[in-house]
Amino acid sequence: MTTDPTELFRTVRDRTEELAAPLSAEDQVVQSMTDASPAKWHRAHTTWFFEEFVLSPWAAPYEPVDPRYRYLFNSYYEAVGPRQPRPRRGMVTRPSVAEIAEYRRAVDDRVAALLADNQDPALLATMELGRNHEQQHQELLLMDVKHLLWQNPFRPAYQDGGTPAGAATPKPAGWVEHPGGIVEVGHDGRGFAFDNEGPRHRTFLEPFQLSDRLVTAGEWLDFMADGGYSRPELWLSDGWAHINAEGWDCPDYWDRVDDAWHVFTLSGRQPLDPAAPVVHVSYYEADAYARWAGARLPLEAEWEVVATDQGDPAAQFGLHPRAVAEEPTAGAAHQLFGEVWQWTASPYTPFPGFRTAPGAVGEYNGKFMVDQQVLRGSASITSDGHARRTYRNFFPSRSRWAFSGVRLARDV
Amino acid sequence: MTTDPTELFRTVRDRTEELAAPLSAEDQVVQSMTDASPAKWHRAHTTWFFEEFVLSPWAAPYEPVDPRYRYLFNSYYEAVGPRQPRPRRGMVTRPSVAEIAEYRRAVDDRVAALLADNQDPALLATMELGRNHEQQHQELLLMDVKHLLWQNPFRPAYQDGGTPAGAATPKPAGWVEHPGGIVEVGHDGRGFAFDNEGPRHRTFLEPFQLSDRLVTAGEWLDFMADGGYSRPELWLSDGWAHINAEGWDCPDYWDRVDDAWHVFTLSGRQPLDPAAPVVHVSYYEADAYARWAGARLPLEAEWEVVATDQGDPAAQFGLHPRAVAEEPTAGAAHQLFGEVWQWTASPYTPFPGFRTAPGAVGEYNGKFMVDQQVLRGSASITSDGHARRTYRNFFPSRSRWAFSGVRLARDV
Amino acid sequence: MTTDPTELFRTVRDRTEELAAPLSAEDQVVQSMTDASPAKWHRAHTTWFFEEFVLSPWAAPYEPVDPRYRYLFNSYYEAVGPRQPRPRRGMVTRPSVAEIAEYRRAVDDRVAALLADNQDPALLATMELGRNHEQQHQELLLMDVKHLLWQNPFRPAYQDGGTPAGAATPKPAGWVEHPGGIVEVGHDGRGFAFDNEGPRHRTFLEPFQLSDRLVTAGEWLDFMADGGYSRPELWLSDGWAHINAEGWDCPDYWDRVDDAWHVFTLSGRQPLDPAAPVVHVSYYEADAYARWAGARLPLEAEWEVVATDQGDPAAQFGLHPRAVAEEPTAGAAHQLFGEVWQWTASPYTPFPGFRTAPGAVGEYNGKFMVDQQVLRGSASITSDGHARRTYRNFFPSRSRWAFSGVRLARDV
Amino acid sequence: MTTDPTELFRTVRDRTEELAAPLSAEDQVVQSMTDASPAKWHRAHTTWFFEEFVLSPWAAPYEPVDPRYRYLFNSYYEAVGPRQPRPRRGMVTRPSVAEIAEYRRAVDDRVAALLADNQDPALLATMELGRNHEQQHQELLLMDVKHLLWQNPFRPAYQDGGTPAGAATPKPAGWVEHPGGIVEVGHDGRGFAFDNEGPRHRTFLEPFQLSDRLVTAGEWLDFMADGGYSRPELWLSDGWAHINAEGWDCPDYWDRVDDAWHVFTLSGRQPLDPAAPVVHVSYYEADAYARWAGARLPLEAEWEVVATDQGDPAAQFGLHPRAVAEEPTAGAAHQLFGEVWQWTASPYTPFPGFRTAPGAVGEYNGKFMVDQQVLRGSASITSDGHARRTYRNFFPSRSRWAFSGVRLARDV
């Protein structure tokens, strides 16, 4: 793998364009809900990020490609100034998709020119952040596209292909055991990580067991058949209120067609594969399922120490068909990465000693540290090379448009 | 002017495509508010209307161009079946704009083929309704496009050109007098009219005066300067609550830039022309203005009898620059048509003896006859040939995205 | 009947206290919805009306009983100044019910003292307005109490007694015929009327028929049995949306208990009497019923001219048991008064030549003249002597906590 | 202090009645917001708790005082059955306050009779839970009464008296230092505790400092003067959105009168005492303040280990005037109890090994463990004997009607 910053930059940038390629201009402009953003916006915002945090300080005096874009494509950086309100990102029909493509090319060229002249470590560090930021948006783009296409009553597909028939029944889940005690978790500073992954620190764990695989769609059907969505004793109070207000009685993206369950995927509607990991459940649902199963959700530290014991996250990411019904190696945790994000019982809080960076970029993660839950692992749509054992994804408890699933844990 | 039904049909259909031509695919898919619809939807819905009400009964057995369109592009006809919910019309990124253009061509050809064989008067009557229906949507399309582009903080224009500087001050308004008594109003059945324009019937009027011109933007500035938006005694109770909840203190589409009032038009932002008719005011505002001016809004019958006395509505419609500061002929009402719709004091109710047509098309107008106010006249964006002295436009009291303005009346 | 202003005043004031007497302090303070007001508030507001419009101008220099009451008990008079927001009237636990009783006595005494000295016709006219205003609130108090007690899952009664068993089946409805033409309607200025009842004026009517009795609960059951609440073709578009959003499938205050319909009354829950007039239906429902019945709702002028032909409204008002299954006199309209208010097809608009009075009291009626429908007649809970042939009651189309029912009309 | 269960029971029950005594029936029935409950409801619900969890199982076969109360006064116990919806508790004007007093007496007598016969440890444990439950509601009752009276524009007082003039300036805050490491926290099972306080368990802490006193109102004024409420960089993203949506720019219950800050207390409006602890701030505000002060909020374990080092919480609770400007003992943390609850940086999650009790009473705490923050300590209105070093109070981040204040912490 290359370490040339320009080449790394180009690779990430090209990947975004590749992901957007199957989408029409219409697909790219509509905002399907407040939490989601149009694909065009993702393409522009990731570009603005390089303009704002790389070109503006490092290529000074910097003349922006279009001064209006600073307003239109800032996401949430208060220090940068006012911005298009998030719920109104879908109103921006102009600039067009073609103009955004042009904007991307212009910024790419300027960044490449800058890098040709300057390899200052601080610059390169910001470049690395920008690439990782863009990879996050690649996953968001796919989440948001899936949500948008799901709004269409005829369930159009983003791409061809689809799940190969996963006929095999998964092995019964086993448990990976850990003795607990003082453990070290969090990023140690070697290689890239987001600010919220550090500092590395000690924490104390009781002995615990972590399931060696993910909860499957078939197991979720058992939960439903056992009245999972109608038994209040299984639910957090907020969760019970929420599923009743929303009328939820199955995971998101599930459709009952001709008496058979189907799931909507980026490849369109598919028959539900009971061996596949369940996906698109909220924290409320994950928590209720765990209670029903006589287990609990793992703490993020529990997840991390087991993942660390398992060696390096392999390169099983991306948009490739998921491996199903794999043969689990005894005593090893499988499906940690590349399948679905795994809800943890840990609220998203700062690690001890956490400090935000100075300047606008310091708004990156810290200001979201309340009323969200951490998810660990990565998903089938996570960009190659973007997963880490210390990665902390986070969403509100009610959220389920991320590729979020469940791994169980229990006390010993 | 031709009377050939195929030619008339082609003319109206082409006009819709002409209106959509300046719009990108992105401009055509986004729904800027619940009351508005995407341009693509207007293009498809008007086409569906011909499929549903012309081809389906008259070209039986009829195979639809795409069976999904019956769901996607039905507006509100309960008798036709379920449909895409109105607030979610903007979620339909597929079919694409190109597919809708193809859909239009296919239906156009089928209709032309049908008409070549069949000139049944009932068929021709439905064709006429379909053309008029499409003309209504041409105006809606322009209203909705204007609203959409206004959401963009950079106020892009739909078209080039714009208001020529209307420096001349309009003459003081005069009054056209009418003695009242029993008058006949409503459509008499000669030529086309919508169902809600009839039956022609008698009504009794007290003597009254109708202003011989529209209220201007300059006069509206006087109202504002005199505290018009902050004096509750001028307002209906609902209006007062509404303007305070919404923070309204000027007509819609007005912007204060560098200490000068500007208006947003289909040609982009323009300096406000005090001689031009005020436009984009709600019924609440029109009513408050009239009270402030020591006058009142006209009844729809008052408006109609004066318009009838003035001879035929001339061909001053369309997207041409508005005539401003014209020299009023003494004793004549000017600007009845082709400028702005004029709020009346009349709620939208059925005329005596009104009956809805049988079948789904009977839902056309009658079911909206509650809690709306009638507007009379026509606007600069009304399609050529679509205005009539008996035309009853209608919107809720709070609505102001139509090209709605004010003509005063008073008791004698 | 006395004409002594002090005695008339005392009679009305005592009636309010009599109506409040069965209510505990708790019953009198709670506001069950935004449209309703606490009984204590009604008692205080009607008292404030005499302070503000009688004592303050006529007993100057006037020291109010408690200066805070001007803020707390003004209803909607913008000209008087700021006031307790309507949706928060139920937050006012202090002053107490006992203090309000004291407030009433103090104002009663001051008014009586004023009247002993002063019989100025303008003063007496305001006194008459104040009495009629209080009578309006007597009816509102009962409507609001009924709504409040209905919130209680155990359906407590306001009073003892109840509907005598109305076993008799009402006669089939007949029609009272009217030839139409120019008619005079509106109050002629003899005796008291609210401002909105005048001026008396001419209007033109087509020939019509008015039903000689009210629609009964039994007939409403037929409408329900025939799918009345599930057939969109019967409904105004807004009505159809509203009943589906609210889940309405029967009139308000109906309960199905042990497979039998019951109605909640001021005397608690009672078995539904099919012979009794249906009550607590919205305009939407009344309109849909009329369409189902092949009829329509009357115009207010139609109702009034028939009522005028029937002679004087007798004294059949108040809280007495309703007469049911009465023997209709051939050719006469029955149940015009004293049963239920009757929705008309007429929106609430000013009569030709209507002018509001100067000063705050001019806000009495005019500012509500938009988006409401007129009801005519009076109800079983209307205060004695408060009904008039020209009386214009009004509520929004969706409203049904008034004692609102249905009388049909049809074209000839 | 007595240990006789009947006497302990009577003492708690009498205290509730004492707290309600200053309230009129009107004060006791109104619900001022969804989060709050009427005082009458608190009195009834705490009684129902003894009926449901003590009398029903232990005095079987048990005939309830009134079978309707099981529906009306169940708070949130799904296992007990359906109940009056929380937002509609204020609609229950009947039973009356007098009937609830009667209900309390009847249940008190039955419980006393039961205890005379039965001293089963399980029964006594439930009695202890019931007493502690009632003490919780005593504090809620005062919070809710304060909130209700605050709705009244004239700011009536619940009680006489008030803050003595606290002229003295508090000493500058000092820091209590702790070396961190593995510590034990949580209730050890000796004496009463709520289920959420255990199990006692180990956790790991970094070295830290805890402020030796609370943040004062005067310090909060400094924060405000320094733009605290208008600098987004100080705020969590949700907090910034919330204070802007709500228009918050000072703590709750603060009023600016004649250019001087006042606070609303249970004794009415008082001039703000800068030496007093700030109270009625949300977690969002507490967090922003800490960031502004260059510090952070403590973890709940940090708070607890310092509190444990300080010896027993003395009897400084209740409604007595708060001690202000006390002389801090060097090296000791002051104001841990009896002043204001102290927001911690710890989300409310189960302690390792936490299990809910079987049966309905198991719903007591566990089902609320998401999206709330823990507060530690106790407040001036906390009932005598109800505070504990392990007590975990909890509220959502936006909440500020509890007596919630701030104590700072920082890393070493």
PDB file of N, CA and C in Angstrom, chain C residues 139 143 146 214-217 220 229 248 250-254 276-287 289 297 322 335-336 338-344 373-382 393-407:
ATOM      1  N   GLU C 139     -73.149  29.211  28.863  1.00  0.00           N
ATOM      2  CA  GLU C 139     -73.189  28.038  27.977  1.00  0.00           C
ATOM      3  C   GLU C 139     -71.784  27.457  27.791  1.00  0.00           C
ATOM      4  N   MET C 143     -70.363  23.669  28.454  1.00  0.00           N
ATOM      5  CA  MET C 143     -69.620  22.927  27.437  1.00  0.00           C
ATOM      6  C   MET C 143     -68.257  22.491  27.975  1.00  0.00           C
ATOM      7  N   LYS C 146     -68.452  19.834  30.725  1.00  0.00           N
ATOM      8  CA  LYS C 146     -68.731  18.522  30.127  1.00  0.00           C
ATOM      9  C   LYS C 146     -67.448  17.938  29.530  1.00  0.00           C
ATOM     10  N   LEU C 214     -84.850  17.860  13.532  1.00  0.00           N
ATOM     11  CA  LEU C 214     -83.408  17.611  13.574  1.00  0.00           C
ATOM     12  C   LEU C 214     -83.091  16.172  13.189  1.00  0.00           C
ATOM     13  N   VAL C 215     -81.877  15.962  12.753  1.00  0.00           N
ATOM     14  CA  VAL C 215     -81.391  14.602  12.529  1.00  0.00           C
ATOM     15  C   VAL C 215     -81.223  13.928  13.891  1.00  0.00           C
ATOM     16  N   THR C 216     -81.646  12.689  13.983  1.00  0.00           N
ATOM     17  CA  THR C 216     -81.602  11.983  15.273  1.00  0.00           C
ATOM     18  C   THR C 216     -80.364  11.096  15.389  1.00  0.00           C
ATOM     19  N   ALA C 217     -80.118  10.711  16.614  1.00  0.00           N
ATOM     20  CA  ALA C 217     -79.011   9.777  16.879  1.00  0.00           C
ATOM     21  C   ALA C 217     -79.242   8.455  16.159  1.00  0.00           C
ATOM     22  N   TRP C 220     -78.223   8.792  12.721  1.00  0.00           N
ATOM     23  CA  TRP C 220     -76.753   8.800  12.668  1.00  0.00           C
ATOM     24  C   TRP C 220     -76.196   7.373  12.720  1.00  0.00           C
ATOM     25  N   TYR C 229     -68.370   6.824   7.926  1.00  0.00           N
ATOM     26  CA  TYR C 229     -67.042   7.325   8.294  1.00  0.00           C
ATOM     27  C   TYR C 229     -65.922   6.694   7.476  1.00  0.00           C
ATOM     28  N   TRP C 248     -61.714   9.462  14.234  1.00  0.00           N
ATOM     29  CA  TRP C 248     -63.141   9.625  14.555  1.00  0.00           C
ATOM     30  C   TRP C 248     -63.983   8.618  13.774  1.00  0.00           C
ATOM     31  N   CYS C 250     -67.430   8.138  15.196  1.00  0.00           N
ATOM     32  CA  CYS C 250     -68.756   8.383  15.778  1.00  0.00           C
ATOM     33  C   CYS C 250     -68.733   9.794  16.355  1.00  0.00           C
ATOM     34  N   PRO C 251     -69.878  10.333  16.751  1.00  0.00           N
ATOM     35  CA  PRO C 251     -69.880  11.675  17.363  1.00  0.00           C
ATOM     36  C   PRO C 251     -69.049  11.700  18.651  1.00  0.00           C
ATOM     37  N   ASP C 252     -68.738  12.881  19.082  1.00  0.00           N
ATOM     38  CA  ASP C 252     -68.010  13.026  20.336  1.00  0.00           C
ATOM     39  C   ASP C 252     -68.913  12.614  21.508  1.00  0.00           C
ATOM     40  N   TYR C 253     -68.289  12.174  22.559  1.00  0.00           N
ATOM     41  CA  TYR C 253     -68.984  11.796  23.791  1.00  0.00           C
ATOM     42  C   TYR C 253     -69.758  10.490  23.657  1.00  0.00           C
ATOM     43  N   TRP C 254     -69.522   9.773  22.581  1.00  0.00           N
ATOM     44  CA  TRP C 254     -70.137   8.447  22.472  1.00  0.00           C
ATOM     45  C   TRP C 254     -69.151   7.400  22.995  1.00  0.00           C
ATOM     46  N   ALA C 276     -83.451  10.945  20.095  1.00  0.00           N
ATOM     47  CA  ALA C 276     -82.937  12.265  20.471  1.00  0.00           C
ATOM     48  C   ALA C 276     -82.106  12.842  19.330  1.00  0.00           C
ATOM     49  N   PRO C 277     -82.039  14.153  19.223  1.00  0.00           N
ATOM     50  CA  PRO C 277     -81.213  14.762  18.176  1.00  0.00           C
ATOM     51  C   PRO C 277     -79.752  14.352  18.366  1.00  0.00           C
ATOM     52  N   VAL C 278     -79.070  14.077  17.275  1.00  0.00           N
ATOM     53  CA  VAL C 278     -77.637  13.818  17.378  1.00  0.00           C
ATOM     54  C   VAL C 278     -76.960  15.125  17.785  1.00  0.00           C
ATOM     55  N   VAL C 279     -75.913  15.028  18.589  1.00  0.00           N
ATOM     56  CA  VAL C 279     -75.239  16.224  19.098  1.00  0.00           C
ATOM     57  C   VAL C 279     -73.749  15.945  19.208  1.00  0.00           C
ATOM     58  N   HIS C 280     -72.968  17.011  19.205  1.00  0.00           N
ATOM     59  CA  HIS C 280     -71.503  16.911  19.243  1.00  0.00           C
ATOM     60  C   HIS C 280     -70.931  16.303  17.972  1.00  0.00           C
ATOM     61  N   VAL C 281     -71.417  16.794  16.857  1.00  0.00           N
ATOM     62  CA  VAL C 281     -70.779  16.468  15.575  1.00  0.00           C
ATOM     63  C   VAL C 281     -70.143  17.749  15.033  1.00  0.00           C
ATOM     64  N   SER C 282     -69.060  17.563  14.297  1.00  0.00           N
ATOM     65  CA  SER C 282     -68.361  18.682  13.672  1.00  0.00           C
ATOM     66  C   SER C 282     -69.076  19.094  12.383  1.00  0.00           C
ATOM     67  N   TYR C 283     -68.678  20.237  11.847  1.00  0.00           N
ATOM     68  CA  TYR C 283     -69.201  20.641  10.540  1.00  0.00           C
ATOM     69  C   TYR C 283     -68.850  19.601   9.488  1.00  0.00           C
ATOM     70  N   TYR C 284     -67.645  19.070   9.569  1.00  0.00           N
ATOM     71  CA  TYR C 284     -67.245  18.054   8.592  1.00  0.00           C
ATOM     72  C   TYR C 284     -68.238  16.889   8.584  1.00  0.00           C
ATOM     73  N   GLU C 285     -68.599  16.452   9.792  1.00  0.00           N
ATOM     74  CA  GLU C 285     -69.513  15.312   9.902  1.00  0.00           C
ATOM     75  C   GLU C 285     -70.917  15.694   9.449  1.00  0.00           C
ATOM     76  N   ALA C 286     -71.358  16.876   9.855  1.00  0.00           N
ATOM     77  CA  ALA C 286     -72.688  17.322   9.455  1.00  0.00           C
ATOM     78  C   ALA C 286     -72.789  17.381   7.933  1.00  0.00           C
ATOM     79  N   ASP C 287     -71.749  17.912   7.305  1.00  0.00           N
ATOM     80  CA  ASP C 287     -71.725  18.031   5.853  1.00  0.00           C
ATOM     81  C   ASP C 287     -71.718  16.653   5.192  1.00  0.00           C
ATOM     82  N   TYR C 289     -72.820  13.847   6.482  1.00  0.00           N
ATOM     83  CA  TYR C 289     -74.129  13.227   6.699  1.00  0.00           C
ATOM     84  C   TYR C 289     -75.138  13.732   5.671  1.00  0.00           C
ATOM     85  N   LEU C 297     -76.702  21.025   3.898  1.00  0.00           N
ATOM     86  CA  LEU C 297     -76.947  21.851   5.075  1.00  0.00           C
ATOM     87  C   LEU C 297     -77.593  23.158   4.618  1.00  0.00           C
ATOM     88  N   ARG C 322     -84.949  17.485  27.585  1.00  0.00           N
ATOM     89  CA  ARG C 322     -85.372  17.796  26.237  1.00  0.00           C
ATOM     90  C   ARG C 322     -86.670  17.079  25.898  1.00  0.00           C
ATOM     91  N   GLN C 335     -88.123  22.048  16.742  1.00  0.00           N
ATOM     92  CA  GLN C 335     -86.784  21.913  17.336  1.00  0.00           C
ATOM     93  C   GLN C 335     -85.811  22.971  16.814  1.00  0.00           C
ATOM     94  N   LEU C 336     -86.343  24.129  16.463  1.00  0.00           N
ATOM     95  CA  LEU C 336     -85.427  25.192  16.010  1.00  0.00           C
ATOM     96  C   LEU C 336     -84.568  25.667  17.170  1.00  0.00           C
ATOM     97  N   GLY C 338     -83.515  25.369  21.518  1.00  0.00           N
ATOM     98  CA  GLY C 338     -83.578  24.663  22.782  1.00  0.00           C
ATOM     99  C   GLY C 338     -83.129  23.215  22.727  1.00  0.00           C
ATOM    100  N   GLU C 339     -82.732  22.771  21.571  1.00  0.00           N
ATOM    101  CA  GLU C 339     -82.251  21.384  21.479  1.00  0.00           C
ATOM    102  C   GLU C 339     -80.752  21.383  21.201  1.00  0.00           C
ATOM    103  N   VAL C 340     -80.384  21.583  19.939  1.00  0.00           N
ATOM    104  CA  VAL C 340     -78.961  21.638  19.573  1.00  0.00           C
ATOM    105  C   VAL C 340     -78.760  22.753  18.549  1.00  0.00           C
ATOM    106  N   TRP C 341     -77.595  23.353  18.589  1.00  0.00           N
ATOM    107  CA  TRP C 341     -77.214  24.303  17.550  1.00  0.00           C
ATOM    108  C   TRP C 341     -77.141  23.567  16.222  1.00  0.00           C
ATOM    109  N   GLN C 342     -77.477  24.255  15.157  1.00  0.00           N
ATOM    110  CA  GLN C 342     -77.582  23.603  13.858  1.00  0.00           C
ATOM    111  C   GLN C 342     -76.550  24.195  12.888  1.00  0.00           C
ATOM    112  N   TRP C 343     -75.638  23.364  12.459  1.00  0.00           N
ATOM    113  CA  TRP C 343     -74.611  23.814  11.512  1.00  0.00           C
ATOM    114  C   TRP C 343     -75.265  24.328  10.231  1.00  0.00           C
ATOM    115  N   THR C 344     -74.795  25.438   9.723  1.00  0.00           N
ATOM    116  CA  THR C 344     -75.251  25.888   8.409  1.00  0.00           C
ATOM    117  C   THR C 344     -74.096  25.799   7.413  1.00  0.00           C
ATOM    118  N   GLN C 373     -67.763  28.385  10.659  1.00  0.00           N
ATOM    119  CA  GLN C 373     -69.089  28.197  10.072  1.00  0.00           C
ATOM    120  C   GLN C 373     -70.136  28.692  11.063  1.00  0.00           C
ATOM    121  N   VAL C 374     -71.214  29.224  10.517  1.00  0.00           N
ATOM    122  CA  VAL C 374     -72.304  29.715  11.360  1.00  0.00           C
ATOM    123  C   VAL C 374     -73.199  28.559  11.794  1.00  0.00           C
ATOM    124  N   LEU C 375     -73.604  28.599  13.051  1.00  0.00           N
ATOM    125  CA  LEU C 375     -74.641  27.693  13.554  1.00  0.00           C
ATOM    126  C   LEU C 375     -75.826  28.548  13.979  1.00  0.00           C
ATOM    127  N   ARG C 376     -77.018  28.032  13.773  1.00  0.00           N
ATOM    128  CA  ARG C 376     -78.210  28.767  14.141  1.00  0.00           C
ATOM    129  C   ARG C 376     -79.046  27.956  15.138  1.00  0.00           C
ATOM    130  N   GLY C 377     -79.978  28.669  15.803  1.00  0.00           N
ATOM    131  CA  GLY C 377     -80.860  28.044  16.780  1.00  0.00           C
ATOM    132  C   GLY C 377     -80.352  28.294  18.179  1.00  0.00           C
ATOM    133  N   SER C 378     -80.469  27.283  19.015  1.00  0.00           N
ATOM    134  CA  SER C 378     -79.890  27.332  20.358  1.00  0.00           C
ATOM    135  C   SER C 378     -79.892  25.905  20.885  1.00  0.00           C
ATOM    136  N   ALA C 379     -79.321  25.720  22.049  1.00  0.00           N
ATOM    137  CA  ALA C 379     -79.162  24.360  22.562  1.00  0.00           C
ATOM    138  C   ALA C 379     -79.876  24.207  23.891  1.00  0.00           C
ATOM    139  N   SER C 380     -79.945  22.973  24.343  1.00  0.00           N
ATOM    140  CA  SER C 380     -80.576  22.694  25.637  1.00  0.00           C
ATOM    141  C   SER C 380     -79.875  23.426  26.769  1.00  0.00           C
ATOM    142  N   ILE C 381     -78.608  23.753  26.588  1.00  0.00           N
ATOM    143  CA  ILE C 381     -77.864  24.420  27.665  1.00  0.00           C
ATOM    144  C   ILE C 381     -77.778  25.927  27.459  1.00  0.00           C
ATOM    145  N   THR C 382     -78.416  26.444  26.420  1.00  0.00           N
ATOM    146  CA  THR C 382     -78.417  27.892  26.222  1.00  0.00           C
ATOM    147  C   THR C 382     -79.248  28.556  27.310  1.00  0.00           C
ATOM    148  N   ASN C 393     -74.181  31.887  15.987  1.00  0.00           N
ATOM    149  CA  ASN C 393     -73.115  31.204  16.700  1.00  0.00           C
ATOM    150  C   ASN C 393     -72.092  30.751  15.655  1.00  0.00           C
ATOM    151  N   PHE C 394     -70.872  30.491  16.044  1.00  0.00           N
ATOM    152  CA  PHE C 394     -69.864  30.121  15.038  1.00  0.00           C
ATOM    153  C   PHE C 394     -68.766  29.296  15.686  1.00  0.00           C
ATOM    154  N   PHE C 395     -68.305  28.296  14.952  1.00  0.00           N
ATOM    155  CA  PHE C 395     -67.192  27.450  15.391  1.00  0.00           C
ATOM    156  C   PHE C 395     -66.416  26.979  14.169  1.00  0.00           C
ATOM    157  N   PRO C 396     -65.155  26.612  14.362  1.00  0.00           N
ATOM    158  CA  PRO C 396     -64.389  26.033  13.257  1.00  0.00           C
ATOM    159  C   PRO C 396     -64.977  24.685  12.823  1.00  0.00           C
ATOM    160  N   SER C 397     -64.687  24.311  11.609  1.00  0.00           N
ATOM    161  CA  SER C 397     -65.288  23.108  11.008  1.00  0.00           C
ATOM    162  C   SER C 397     -64.990  21.832  11.784  1.00  0.00           C
ATOM    163  N   ARG C 398     -63.867  21.809  12.452  1.00  0.00           N
ATOM    164  CA  ARG C 398     -63.454  20.577  13.131  1.00  0.00           C
ATOM    165  C   ARG C 398     -64.007  20.488  14.556  1.00  0.00           C
ATOM    166  N   SER C 399     -64.648  21.557  15.009  1.00  0.00           N
ATOM    167  CA  SER C 399     -64.995  21.666  16.423  1.00  0.00           C
ATOM    168  C   SER C 399     -66.253  20.869  16.729  1.00  0.00           C
ATOM    169  N   ARG C 400     -66.270  20.204  17.885  1.00  0.00           N
ATOM    170  CA  ARG C 400     -67.503  19.491  18.234  1.00  0.00           C
ATOM    171  C   ARG C 400     -67.780  19.411  19.722  1.00  0.00           C
ATOM    172  N   TRP C 401     -67.154  20.309  20.470  1.00  0.00           N
ATOM    173  CA  TRP C 401     -67.517  20.277  21.894  1.00  0.00           C
ATOM    174  C   TRP C 401     -68.724  21.160  22.181  1.00  0.00           C
ATOM    175  N   ALA C 402     -69.112  22.021  21.234  1.00  0.00           N
ATOM    176  CA  ALA C 402     -70.399  22.714  21.374  1.00  0.00           C
ATOM    177  C   ALA C 402     -71.522  21.690  21.222  1.00  0.00           C
ATOM    178  N   PHE C 403     -72.725  22.065  21.642  1.00  0.00           N
ATOM    179  CA  PHE C 403     -73.880  21.180  21.479  1.00  0.00           C
ATOM    180  C   PHE C 403     -74.411  21.376  20.064  1.00  0.00           C
ATOM    181  N   SER C 404     -73.675  20.826  19.121  1.00  0.00           N
ATOM    182  CA  SER C 404     -73.927  21.089  17.702  1.00  0.00           C
ATOM    183  C   SER C 404     -74.533  19.872  17.025  1.00  0.00           C
ATOM    184  N   GLY C 405     -75.620  20.095  16.309  1.00  0.00           N
ATOM    185  CA  GLY C 405     -76.307  19.024  15.605  1.00  0.00           C
ATOM    186  C   GLY C 405     -76.609  19.401  14.167  1.00  0.00           C
ATOM    187  N   VAL C 406     -77.590  18.743  13.595  1.00  0.00           N
ATOM    188  CA  VAL C 406     -77.827  18.847  12.160  1.00  0.00           C
ATOM    189  C   VAL C 406     -79.312  18.970  11.835  1.00  0.00           C
ATOM    190  N   ARG C 407     -79.624  19.942  10.973  1.00  0.00           N
ATOM    191  CA  ARG C 407     -80.918  20.013  10.308  1.00  0.00           C
ATOM    192  C   ARG C 407     -80.626  20.074   8.816  1.00  0.00           C
TER     193      ARG C 407
END
